[in-house]
Tab-separated table of C-alpha atoms and ligand atoms in Angstrom:
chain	number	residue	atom	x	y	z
A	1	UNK	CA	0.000	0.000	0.000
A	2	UNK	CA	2.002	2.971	-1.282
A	3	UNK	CA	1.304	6.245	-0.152
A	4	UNK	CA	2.725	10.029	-0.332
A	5	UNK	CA	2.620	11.904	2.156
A	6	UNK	CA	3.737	15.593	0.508
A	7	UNK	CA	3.853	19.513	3.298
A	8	UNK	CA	4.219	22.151	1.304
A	9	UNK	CA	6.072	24.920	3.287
A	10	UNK	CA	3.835	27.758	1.384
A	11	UNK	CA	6.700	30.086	0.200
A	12	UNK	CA	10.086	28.404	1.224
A	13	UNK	CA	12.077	29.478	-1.692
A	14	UNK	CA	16.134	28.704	-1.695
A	15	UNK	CA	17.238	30.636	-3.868
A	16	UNK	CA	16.466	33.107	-6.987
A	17	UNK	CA	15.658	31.464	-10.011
A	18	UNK	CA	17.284	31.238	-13.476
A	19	UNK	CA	14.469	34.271	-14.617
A	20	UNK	CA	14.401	35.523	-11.166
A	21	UNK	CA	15.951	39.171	-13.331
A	22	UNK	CA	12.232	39.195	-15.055
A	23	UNK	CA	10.360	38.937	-11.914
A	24	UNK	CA	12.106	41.973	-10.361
A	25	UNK	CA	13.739	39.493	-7.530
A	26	UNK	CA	17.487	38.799	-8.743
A	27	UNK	CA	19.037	37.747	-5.439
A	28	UNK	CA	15.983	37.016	-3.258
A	29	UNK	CA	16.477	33.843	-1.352
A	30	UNK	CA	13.430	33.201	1.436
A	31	UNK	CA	15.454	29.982	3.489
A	32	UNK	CA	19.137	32.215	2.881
A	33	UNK	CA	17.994	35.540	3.712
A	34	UNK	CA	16.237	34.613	6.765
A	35	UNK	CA	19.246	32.522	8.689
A	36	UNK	CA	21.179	35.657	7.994
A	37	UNK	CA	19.679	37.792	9.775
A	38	UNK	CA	19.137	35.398	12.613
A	39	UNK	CA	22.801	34.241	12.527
A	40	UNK	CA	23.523	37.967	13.022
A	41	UNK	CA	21.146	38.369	15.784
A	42	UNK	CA	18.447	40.772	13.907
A	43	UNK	CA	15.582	38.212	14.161
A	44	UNK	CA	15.319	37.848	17.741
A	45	UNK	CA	12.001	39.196	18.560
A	46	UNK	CA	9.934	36.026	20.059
A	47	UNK	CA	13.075	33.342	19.314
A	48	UNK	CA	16.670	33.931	19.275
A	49	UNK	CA	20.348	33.533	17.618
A	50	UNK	CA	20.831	31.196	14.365
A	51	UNK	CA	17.934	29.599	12.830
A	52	UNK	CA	17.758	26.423	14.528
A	53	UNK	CA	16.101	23.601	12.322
A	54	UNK	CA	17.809	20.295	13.450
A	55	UNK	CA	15.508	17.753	12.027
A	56	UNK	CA	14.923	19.624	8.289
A	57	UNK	CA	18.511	20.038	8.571
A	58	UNK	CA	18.994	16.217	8.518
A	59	UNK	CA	16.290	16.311	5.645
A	60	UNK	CA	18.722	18.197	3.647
A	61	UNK	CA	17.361	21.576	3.588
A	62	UNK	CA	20.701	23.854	3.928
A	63	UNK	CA	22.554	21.902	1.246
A	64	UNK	CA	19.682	21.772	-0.754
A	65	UNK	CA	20.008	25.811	-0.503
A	66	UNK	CA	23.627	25.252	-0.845
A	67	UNK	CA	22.869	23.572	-4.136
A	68	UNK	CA	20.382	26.464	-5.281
A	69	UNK	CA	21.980	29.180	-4.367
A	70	UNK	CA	26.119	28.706	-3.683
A	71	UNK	CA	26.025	29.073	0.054
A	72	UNK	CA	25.332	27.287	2.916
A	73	UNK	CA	22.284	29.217	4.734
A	74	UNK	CA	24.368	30.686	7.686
A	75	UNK	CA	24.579	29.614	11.130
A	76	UNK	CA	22.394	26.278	10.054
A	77	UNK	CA	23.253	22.910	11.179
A	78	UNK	CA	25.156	20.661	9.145
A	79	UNK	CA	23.859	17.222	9.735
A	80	UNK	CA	24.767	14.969	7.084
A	81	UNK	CA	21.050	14.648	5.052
A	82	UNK	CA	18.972	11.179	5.324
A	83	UNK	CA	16.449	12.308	2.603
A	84	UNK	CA	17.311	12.383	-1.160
A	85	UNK	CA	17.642	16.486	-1.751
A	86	UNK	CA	17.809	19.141	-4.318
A	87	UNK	CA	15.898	22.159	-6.072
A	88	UNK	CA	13.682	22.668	-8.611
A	89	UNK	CA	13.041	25.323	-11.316
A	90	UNK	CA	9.683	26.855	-11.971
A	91	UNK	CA	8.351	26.030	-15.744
A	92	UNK	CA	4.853	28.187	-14.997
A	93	UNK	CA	4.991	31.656	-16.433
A	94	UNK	CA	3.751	32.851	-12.751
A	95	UNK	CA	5.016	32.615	-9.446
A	96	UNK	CA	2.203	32.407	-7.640
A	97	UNK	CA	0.378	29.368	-5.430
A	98	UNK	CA	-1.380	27.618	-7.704
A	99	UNK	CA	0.827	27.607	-10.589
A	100	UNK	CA	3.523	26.482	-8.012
A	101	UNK	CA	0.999	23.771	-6.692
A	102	UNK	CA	-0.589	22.464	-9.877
A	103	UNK	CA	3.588	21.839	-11.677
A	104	UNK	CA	4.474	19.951	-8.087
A	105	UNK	CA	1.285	17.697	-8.804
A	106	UNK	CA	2.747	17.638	-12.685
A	107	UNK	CA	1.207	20.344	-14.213
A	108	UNK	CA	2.870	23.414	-15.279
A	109	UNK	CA	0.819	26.995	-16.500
A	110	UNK	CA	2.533	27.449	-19.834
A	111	UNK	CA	0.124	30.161	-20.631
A	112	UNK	CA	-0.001	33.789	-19.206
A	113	UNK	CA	-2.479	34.697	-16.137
A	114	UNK	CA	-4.211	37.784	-16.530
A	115	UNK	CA	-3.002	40.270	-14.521
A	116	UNK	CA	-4.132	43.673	-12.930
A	117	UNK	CA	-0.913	45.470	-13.476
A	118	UNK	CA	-1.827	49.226	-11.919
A	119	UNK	CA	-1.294	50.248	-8.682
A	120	UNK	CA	-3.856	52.005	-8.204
A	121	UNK	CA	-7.210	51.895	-10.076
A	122	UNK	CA	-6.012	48.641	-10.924
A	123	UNK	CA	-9.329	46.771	-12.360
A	124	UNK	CA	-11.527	47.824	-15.217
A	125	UNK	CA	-14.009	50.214	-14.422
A	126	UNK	CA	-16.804	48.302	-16.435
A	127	UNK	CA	-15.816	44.928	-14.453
A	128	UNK	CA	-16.385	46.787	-11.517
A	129	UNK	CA	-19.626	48.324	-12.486
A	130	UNK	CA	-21.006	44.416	-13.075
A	131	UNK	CA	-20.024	43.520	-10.086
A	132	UNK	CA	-21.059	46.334	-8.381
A	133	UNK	CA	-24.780	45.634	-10.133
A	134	UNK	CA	-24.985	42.227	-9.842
A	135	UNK	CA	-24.160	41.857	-5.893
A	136	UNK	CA	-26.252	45.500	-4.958
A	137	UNK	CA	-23.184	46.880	-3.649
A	138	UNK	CA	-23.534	50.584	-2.711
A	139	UNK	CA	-19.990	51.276	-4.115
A	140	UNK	CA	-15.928	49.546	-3.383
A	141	UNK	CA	-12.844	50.685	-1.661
A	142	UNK	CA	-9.479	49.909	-2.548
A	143	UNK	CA	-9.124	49.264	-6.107
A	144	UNK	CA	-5.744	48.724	-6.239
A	145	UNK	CA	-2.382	46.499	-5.287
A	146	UNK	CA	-1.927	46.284	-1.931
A	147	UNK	CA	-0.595	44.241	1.594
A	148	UNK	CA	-3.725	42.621	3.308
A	149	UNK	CA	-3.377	43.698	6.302
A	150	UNK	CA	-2.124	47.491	6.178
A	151	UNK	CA	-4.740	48.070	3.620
A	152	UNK	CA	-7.783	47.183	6.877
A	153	UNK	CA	-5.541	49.590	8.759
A	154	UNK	CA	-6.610	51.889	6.024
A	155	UNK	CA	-9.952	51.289	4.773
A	156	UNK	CA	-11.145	48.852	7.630
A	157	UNK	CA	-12.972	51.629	9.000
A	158	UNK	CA	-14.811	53.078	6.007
A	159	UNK	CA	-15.726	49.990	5.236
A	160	UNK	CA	-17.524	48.964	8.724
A	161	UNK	CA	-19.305	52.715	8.060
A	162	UNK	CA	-20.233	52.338	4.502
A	163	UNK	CA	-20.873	48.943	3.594
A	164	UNK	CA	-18.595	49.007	0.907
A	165	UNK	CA	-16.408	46.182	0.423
A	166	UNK	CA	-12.355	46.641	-0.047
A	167	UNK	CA	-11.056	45.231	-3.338
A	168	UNK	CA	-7.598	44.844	-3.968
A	169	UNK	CA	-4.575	42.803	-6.341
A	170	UNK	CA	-1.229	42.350	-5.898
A	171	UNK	CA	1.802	40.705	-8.335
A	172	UNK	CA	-0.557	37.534	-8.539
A	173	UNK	CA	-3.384	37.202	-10.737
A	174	UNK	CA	-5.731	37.795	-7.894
A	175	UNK	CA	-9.151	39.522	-7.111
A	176	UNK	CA	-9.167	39.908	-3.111
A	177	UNK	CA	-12.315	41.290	-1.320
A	178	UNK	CA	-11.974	42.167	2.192
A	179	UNK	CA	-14.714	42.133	4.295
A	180	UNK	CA	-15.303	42.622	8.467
A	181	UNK	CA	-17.803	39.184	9.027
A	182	UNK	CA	-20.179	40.868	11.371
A	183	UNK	CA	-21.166	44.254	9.378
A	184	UNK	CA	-21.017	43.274	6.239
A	185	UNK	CA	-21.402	39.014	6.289
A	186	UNK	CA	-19.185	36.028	5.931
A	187	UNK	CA	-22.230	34.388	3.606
A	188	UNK	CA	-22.628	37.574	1.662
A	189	UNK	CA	-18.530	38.030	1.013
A	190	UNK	CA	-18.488	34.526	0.023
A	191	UNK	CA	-21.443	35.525	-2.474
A	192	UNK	CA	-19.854	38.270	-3.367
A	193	UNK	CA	-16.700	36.534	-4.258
A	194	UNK	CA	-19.025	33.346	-6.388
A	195	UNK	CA	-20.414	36.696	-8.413
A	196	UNK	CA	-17.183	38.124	-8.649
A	197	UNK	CA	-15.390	35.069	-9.614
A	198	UNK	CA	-17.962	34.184	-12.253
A	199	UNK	CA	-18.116	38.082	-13.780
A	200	UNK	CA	-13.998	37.672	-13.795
A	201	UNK	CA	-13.957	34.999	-16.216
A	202	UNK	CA	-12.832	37.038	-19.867
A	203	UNK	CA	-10.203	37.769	-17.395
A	204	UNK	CA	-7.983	35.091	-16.893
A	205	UNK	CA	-7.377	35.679	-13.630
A	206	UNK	CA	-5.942	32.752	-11.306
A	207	UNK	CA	-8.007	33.432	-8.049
A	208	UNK	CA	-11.086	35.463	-6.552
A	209	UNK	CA	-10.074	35.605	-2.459
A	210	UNK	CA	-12.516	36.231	0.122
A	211	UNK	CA	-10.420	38.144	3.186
A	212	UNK	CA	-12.922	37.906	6.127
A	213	UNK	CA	-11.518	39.761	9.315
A	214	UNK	CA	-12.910	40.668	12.397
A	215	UNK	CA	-12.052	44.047	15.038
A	216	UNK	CA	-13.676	46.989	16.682
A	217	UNK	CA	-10.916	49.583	14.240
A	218	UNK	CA	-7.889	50.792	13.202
A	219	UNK	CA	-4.672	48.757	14.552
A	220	UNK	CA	-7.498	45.860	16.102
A	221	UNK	CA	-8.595	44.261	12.611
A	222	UNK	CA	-7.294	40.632	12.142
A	223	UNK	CA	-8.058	38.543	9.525
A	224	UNK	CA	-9.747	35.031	10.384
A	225	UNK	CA	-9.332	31.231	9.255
A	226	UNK	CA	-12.392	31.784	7.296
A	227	UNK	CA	-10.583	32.717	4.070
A	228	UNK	CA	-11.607	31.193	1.041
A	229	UNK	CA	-10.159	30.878	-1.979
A	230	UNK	CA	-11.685	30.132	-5.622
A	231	UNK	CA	-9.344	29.428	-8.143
A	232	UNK	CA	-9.909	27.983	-11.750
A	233	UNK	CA	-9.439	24.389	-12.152
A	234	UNK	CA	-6.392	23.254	-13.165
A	235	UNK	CA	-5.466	22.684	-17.135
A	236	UNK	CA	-4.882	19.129	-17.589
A	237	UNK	CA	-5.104	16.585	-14.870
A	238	UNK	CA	-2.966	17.087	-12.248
A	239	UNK	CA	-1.251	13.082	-10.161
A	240	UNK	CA	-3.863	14.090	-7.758
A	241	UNK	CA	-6.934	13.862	-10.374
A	242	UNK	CA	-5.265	10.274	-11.907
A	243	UNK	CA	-5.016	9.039	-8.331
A	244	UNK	CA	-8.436	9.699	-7.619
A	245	UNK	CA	-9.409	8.683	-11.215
A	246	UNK	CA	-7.383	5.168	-10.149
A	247	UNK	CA	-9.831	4.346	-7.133
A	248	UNK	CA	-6.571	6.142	-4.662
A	249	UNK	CA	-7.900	8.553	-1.504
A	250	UNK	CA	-6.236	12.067	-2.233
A	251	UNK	CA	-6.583	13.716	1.225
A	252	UNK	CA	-6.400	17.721	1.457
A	253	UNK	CA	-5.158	19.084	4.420
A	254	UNK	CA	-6.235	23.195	4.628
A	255	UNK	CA	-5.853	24.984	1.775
A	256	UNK	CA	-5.200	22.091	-0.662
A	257	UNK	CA	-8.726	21.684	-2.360
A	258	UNK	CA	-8.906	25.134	-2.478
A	259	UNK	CA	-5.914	25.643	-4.286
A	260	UNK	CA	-6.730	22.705	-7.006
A	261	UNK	CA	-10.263	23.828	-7.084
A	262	UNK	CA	-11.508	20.564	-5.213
A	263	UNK	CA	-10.661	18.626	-8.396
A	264	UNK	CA	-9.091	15.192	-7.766
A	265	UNK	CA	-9.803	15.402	-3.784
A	266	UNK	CA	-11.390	12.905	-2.141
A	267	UNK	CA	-10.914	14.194	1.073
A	268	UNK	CA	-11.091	17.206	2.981
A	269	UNK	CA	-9.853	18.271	5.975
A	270	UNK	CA	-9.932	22.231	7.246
A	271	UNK	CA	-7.447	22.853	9.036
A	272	UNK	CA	-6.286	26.553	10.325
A	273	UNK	CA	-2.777	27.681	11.926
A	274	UNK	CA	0.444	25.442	12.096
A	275	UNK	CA	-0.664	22.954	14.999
A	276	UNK	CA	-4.381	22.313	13.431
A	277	UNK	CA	-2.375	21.502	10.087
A	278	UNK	CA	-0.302	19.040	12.126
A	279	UNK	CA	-2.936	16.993	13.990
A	280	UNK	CA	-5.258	16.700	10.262
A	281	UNK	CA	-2.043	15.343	8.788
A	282	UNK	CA	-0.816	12.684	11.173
A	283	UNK	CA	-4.885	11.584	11.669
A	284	UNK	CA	-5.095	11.335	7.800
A	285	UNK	CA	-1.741	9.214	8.144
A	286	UNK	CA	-3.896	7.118	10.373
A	287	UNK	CA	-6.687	6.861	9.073
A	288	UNK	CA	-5.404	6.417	5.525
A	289	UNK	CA	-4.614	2.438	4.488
A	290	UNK	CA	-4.903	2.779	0.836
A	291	UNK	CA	-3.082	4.091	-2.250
A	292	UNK	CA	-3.111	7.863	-0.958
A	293	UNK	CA	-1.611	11.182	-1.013
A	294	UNK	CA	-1.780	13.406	2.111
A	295	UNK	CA	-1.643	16.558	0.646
A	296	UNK	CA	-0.767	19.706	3.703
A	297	UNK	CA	-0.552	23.092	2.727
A	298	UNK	CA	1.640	25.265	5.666
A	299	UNK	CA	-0.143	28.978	4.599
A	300	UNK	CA	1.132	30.410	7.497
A	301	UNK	CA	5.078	30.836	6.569
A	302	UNK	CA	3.753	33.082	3.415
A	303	UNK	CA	0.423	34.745	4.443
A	304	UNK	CA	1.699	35.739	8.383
A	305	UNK	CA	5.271	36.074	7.619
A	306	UNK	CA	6.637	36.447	4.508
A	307	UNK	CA	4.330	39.104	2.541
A	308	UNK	CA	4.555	40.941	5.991
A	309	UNK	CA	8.167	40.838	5.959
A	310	UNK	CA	8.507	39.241	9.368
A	311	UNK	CA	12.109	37.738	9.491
A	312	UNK	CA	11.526	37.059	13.169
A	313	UNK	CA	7.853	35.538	12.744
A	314	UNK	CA	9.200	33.562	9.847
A	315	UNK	CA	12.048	32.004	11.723
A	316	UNK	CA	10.068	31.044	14.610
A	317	UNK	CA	7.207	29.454	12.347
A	318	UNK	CA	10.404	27.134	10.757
A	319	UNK	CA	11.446	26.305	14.046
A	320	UNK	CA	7.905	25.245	15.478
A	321	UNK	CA	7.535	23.284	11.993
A	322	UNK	CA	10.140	21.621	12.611
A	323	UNK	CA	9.750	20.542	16.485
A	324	UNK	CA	6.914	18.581	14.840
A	325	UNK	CA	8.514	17.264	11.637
A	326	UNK	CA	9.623	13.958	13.551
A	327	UNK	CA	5.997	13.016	14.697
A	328	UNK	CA	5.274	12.344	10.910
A	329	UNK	CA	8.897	10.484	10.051
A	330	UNK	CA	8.009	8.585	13.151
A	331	UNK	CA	4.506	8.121	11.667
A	332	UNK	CA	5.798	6.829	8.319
A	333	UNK	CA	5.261	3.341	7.417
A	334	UNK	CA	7.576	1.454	4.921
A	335	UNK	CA	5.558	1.721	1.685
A	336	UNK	CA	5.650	5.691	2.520
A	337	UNK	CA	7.275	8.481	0.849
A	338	UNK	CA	7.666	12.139	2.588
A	339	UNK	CA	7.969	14.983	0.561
A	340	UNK	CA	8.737	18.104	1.953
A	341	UNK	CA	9.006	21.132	-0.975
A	342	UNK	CA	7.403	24.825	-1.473
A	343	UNK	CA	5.445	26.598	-4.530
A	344	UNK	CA	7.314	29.752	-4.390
A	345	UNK	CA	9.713	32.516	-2.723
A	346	UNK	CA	8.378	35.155	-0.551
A	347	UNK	CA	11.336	36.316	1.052
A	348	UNK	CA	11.035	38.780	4.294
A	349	UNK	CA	13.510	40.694	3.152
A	350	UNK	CA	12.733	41.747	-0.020
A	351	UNK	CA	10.845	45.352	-0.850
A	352	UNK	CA	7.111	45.379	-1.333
A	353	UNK	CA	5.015	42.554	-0.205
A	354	UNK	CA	4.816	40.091	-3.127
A	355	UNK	CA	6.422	36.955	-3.697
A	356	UNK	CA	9.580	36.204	-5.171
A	357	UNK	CA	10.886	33.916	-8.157
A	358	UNK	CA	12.982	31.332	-6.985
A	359	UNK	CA	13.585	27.342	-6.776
A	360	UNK	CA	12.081	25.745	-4.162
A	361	UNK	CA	13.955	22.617	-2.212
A	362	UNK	CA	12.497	18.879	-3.336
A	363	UNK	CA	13.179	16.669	-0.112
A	364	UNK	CA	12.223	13.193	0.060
A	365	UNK	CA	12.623	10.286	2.501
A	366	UNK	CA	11.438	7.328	2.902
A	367	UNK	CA	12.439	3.836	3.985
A	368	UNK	CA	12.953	2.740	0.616
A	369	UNK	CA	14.458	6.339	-0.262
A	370	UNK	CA	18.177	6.695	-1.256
A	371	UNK	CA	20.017	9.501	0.681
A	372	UNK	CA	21.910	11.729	-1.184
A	373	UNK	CA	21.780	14.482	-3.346
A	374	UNK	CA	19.267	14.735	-7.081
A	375	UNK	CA	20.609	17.963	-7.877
A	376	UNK	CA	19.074	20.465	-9.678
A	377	UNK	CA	15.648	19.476	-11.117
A	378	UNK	CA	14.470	21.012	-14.663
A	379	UNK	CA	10.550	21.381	-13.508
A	380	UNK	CA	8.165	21.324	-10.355
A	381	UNK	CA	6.781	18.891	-12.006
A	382	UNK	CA	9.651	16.423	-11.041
A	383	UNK	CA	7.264	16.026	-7.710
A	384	UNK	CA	4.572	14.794	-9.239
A	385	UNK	CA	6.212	12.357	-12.155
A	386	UNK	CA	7.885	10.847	-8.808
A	387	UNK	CA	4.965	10.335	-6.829
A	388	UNK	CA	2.932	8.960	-9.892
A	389	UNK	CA	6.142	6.235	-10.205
A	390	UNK	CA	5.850	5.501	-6.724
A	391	UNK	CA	1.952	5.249	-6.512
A	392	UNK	CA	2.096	2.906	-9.567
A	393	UNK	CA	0.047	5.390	-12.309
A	394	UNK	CA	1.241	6.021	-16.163
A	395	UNK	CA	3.554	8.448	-16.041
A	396	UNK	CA	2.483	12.162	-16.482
A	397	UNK	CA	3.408	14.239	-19.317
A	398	UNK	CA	5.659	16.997	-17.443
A	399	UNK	CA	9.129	15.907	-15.015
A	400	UNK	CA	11.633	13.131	-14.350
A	401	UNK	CA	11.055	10.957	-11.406
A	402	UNK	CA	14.281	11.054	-8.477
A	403	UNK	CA	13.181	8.018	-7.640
A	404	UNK	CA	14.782	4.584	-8.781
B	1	R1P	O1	-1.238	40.720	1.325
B	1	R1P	P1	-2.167	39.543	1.370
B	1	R1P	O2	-3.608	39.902	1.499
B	1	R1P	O3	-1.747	38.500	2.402
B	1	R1P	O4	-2.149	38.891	-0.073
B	1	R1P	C1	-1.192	38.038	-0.570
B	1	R1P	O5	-1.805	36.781	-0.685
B	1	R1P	C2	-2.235	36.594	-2.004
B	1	R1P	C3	-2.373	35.166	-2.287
B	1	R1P	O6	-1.183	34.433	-2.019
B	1	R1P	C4	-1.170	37.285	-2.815
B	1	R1P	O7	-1.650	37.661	-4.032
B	1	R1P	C5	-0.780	38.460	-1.962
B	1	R1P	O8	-1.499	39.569	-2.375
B	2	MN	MN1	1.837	30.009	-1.824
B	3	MN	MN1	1.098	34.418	-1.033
């Protein structure tokens, strides 16, 4: 009974990419940039000292980043790795969390995204107007790019007054809408995101997000587990969709089916904050004795910490991740694989707020898993033509399996 048990650490880039130049983010390196601040004690707020991640260490994380970028992340351990370990490049044109998803599960976006490319009045005035229409709005705020949360600091107010809700982009081809749950309605944002989503669709655009958040004003607004996001299916079918096509359980843990647009799940499981994520994912390892792949998505390293630059925040969410990393090793059975990888950088140190183009590190171990290093990997997609050799499916169009 083979099984794959794949965490994606949302935004753990090591390194900037070949094309990092076009994305504005030559240099940026998420895992790199981070220990260097903590090994020179400037991301000591809640933690302290050099990042300390003994048990992804042994996975092979630094010299995977080693590998990716030319140097050793700083101050990191340097346990000799047990998992097989390397980087990938990004085939998608975008660097954004579903393309990054959808190539891991063997499925690269070869096409553009639509994009709203303005900062400010960034979306066509006569998709607004529809929306605006359809949904009985009495009017939007925003309208342009913008970080989540200092844009409630802004407008969180107005809105609670008016009724109107905040719309705003970013890099990513996104549509976010920002609404407080109590005045306005977590049932009428999500409505207002179905309309919105459905009005978008000359667009091209990857994903409609509903940002519910809740707080008496300025400086007290946080945002709650009740996001939603509605993305467009993906392309072609994804090792997920030929798993559950095969009679296999394909288990989403958070934002997974979200991200995939619930096709090829099986299985759901919410799950909201690091520890929640945790507990769904070793009960699905439980509960789970068929052909499967656990499928965790860790949205907390990229939505907290790294598009609110929080070096500090972002360090101590690595450490926490990985006091719990050996509870699933130790949960592994000998038919398993573990995959531990990213869909994209979003380093804390970089200007603005948006992500940033780089490789993200391919870890696997398993019983049956050769240690050592598989380089530099041409696609993403190398995930998913691995897991669909291990799982016993036809191979998928996109990637080369590291697995032998
Ligand atoms: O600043 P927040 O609202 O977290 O938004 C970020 O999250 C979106 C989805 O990953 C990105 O497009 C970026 O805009
Ligand atoms: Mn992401
Ligand atoms: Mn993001």
């Amino acid at each position: 009974m083979q099984r794959a048990i794949i965490l994606i650490l949302d935004s753990l880039g090591i390194g900037a990419a070949a094309d990092a130049p076009q994305f504005g983010d030559a240099g940026s390196n998420t895992l790199g940039h981070i220990a260097m601040e903590a090994a020179a004690g400037r991301a000591d707020k809640g933690r302290s000292g050099p990042l300390h991640l003994p048990n992804l260490s042994k996975m092979g994380l630094g010299h995977a980043c080693q590998l990716s970028s030319g140097y050793f992340p700083a101050g990191m351990e340097q346990a000799a790795p047990l998992a097989a370990y390397g980087y990938a490049r990004e085939l998608s044109s975008g660097k954004d969390t579903p393309s990054g998803h959808w190539e891991i599960a063997g499925v690269p976006v070869l096409f553009d995204w639509g994009y709203f490319r303005d900062k400010d009045n960034s979306f066509p005035q006569a998709l607004l107007d529809d929306i605006v229409a359809q949904a009985g709005l009495p009017g939007y705020l925003g309208n342009c790019h913008a970080s989540g949360t200092e844009i409630l600091d802004r407008l969180g107010e107005e809105h609670m007054r008016s009724g109107k809700p905040i719309f705003y982009t970013s890099a990513d081809s996104v549509f976010q809408i920002a609404c407080h749950e109590e005045s306005f309605g977590l049932e009428r944002l999500y409505e207002l995101c179905r309309i919105t989503r459905a009005t978008l669709e000359p667009y091209n655009i990857g994903r409609v997000i509903a940002r519910p958040f809740l707080g008496e004003g300025r400086g007290q607004f946080v945002r709650t587990g009740n996001r939603k996001d509605l993305a467009l299916p993906p392309p072609a079918a994804t090792v997920l969709q030929k798993l559950a096509d095969a009679g296999g359980q394909v288990v989403s843990i958070g934002k997974i089916a979200d991200i995939y647009a619930h096709v090829g799940i099986t299985e759901q499981h919410k799950a909201t904050g690091f520890d929640q994520i945790w507990d769904a994912t070793l009960a699905a390892m439980r509960d789970t004795q068929q052909r499967a792949i656990i499928m965790a998505n860790f949205v907390d390293f990229d939505s907290s910490y790294g598009h609110r630059r929080d070096v500090a925040g972002y360090a101590a969410a690595l450490e926490q991740f990985d006091r719990r990393l050996p509870e699933v090793m130790a949960a592994l059975q000998p038919d398993d694989i573990l995959i531990l990888s990213a869909d994209h950088g979003c380093d804390p140190t970089w200007p603005g707020s948006d992500h940033t183009r780089e490789h993200i590190p391919v870890l696997c171990y398993g019983h049956g898993v050769k240690s050592g290093s598989i380089g530099e990997r041409g696609s993403f997609a190398d995930i998913g033509q691995s897991v669909a050799a291990h799982l016993g499916l036809p191979a998928m169009d996109y990637g080369r399996s590291f697995l032998n």
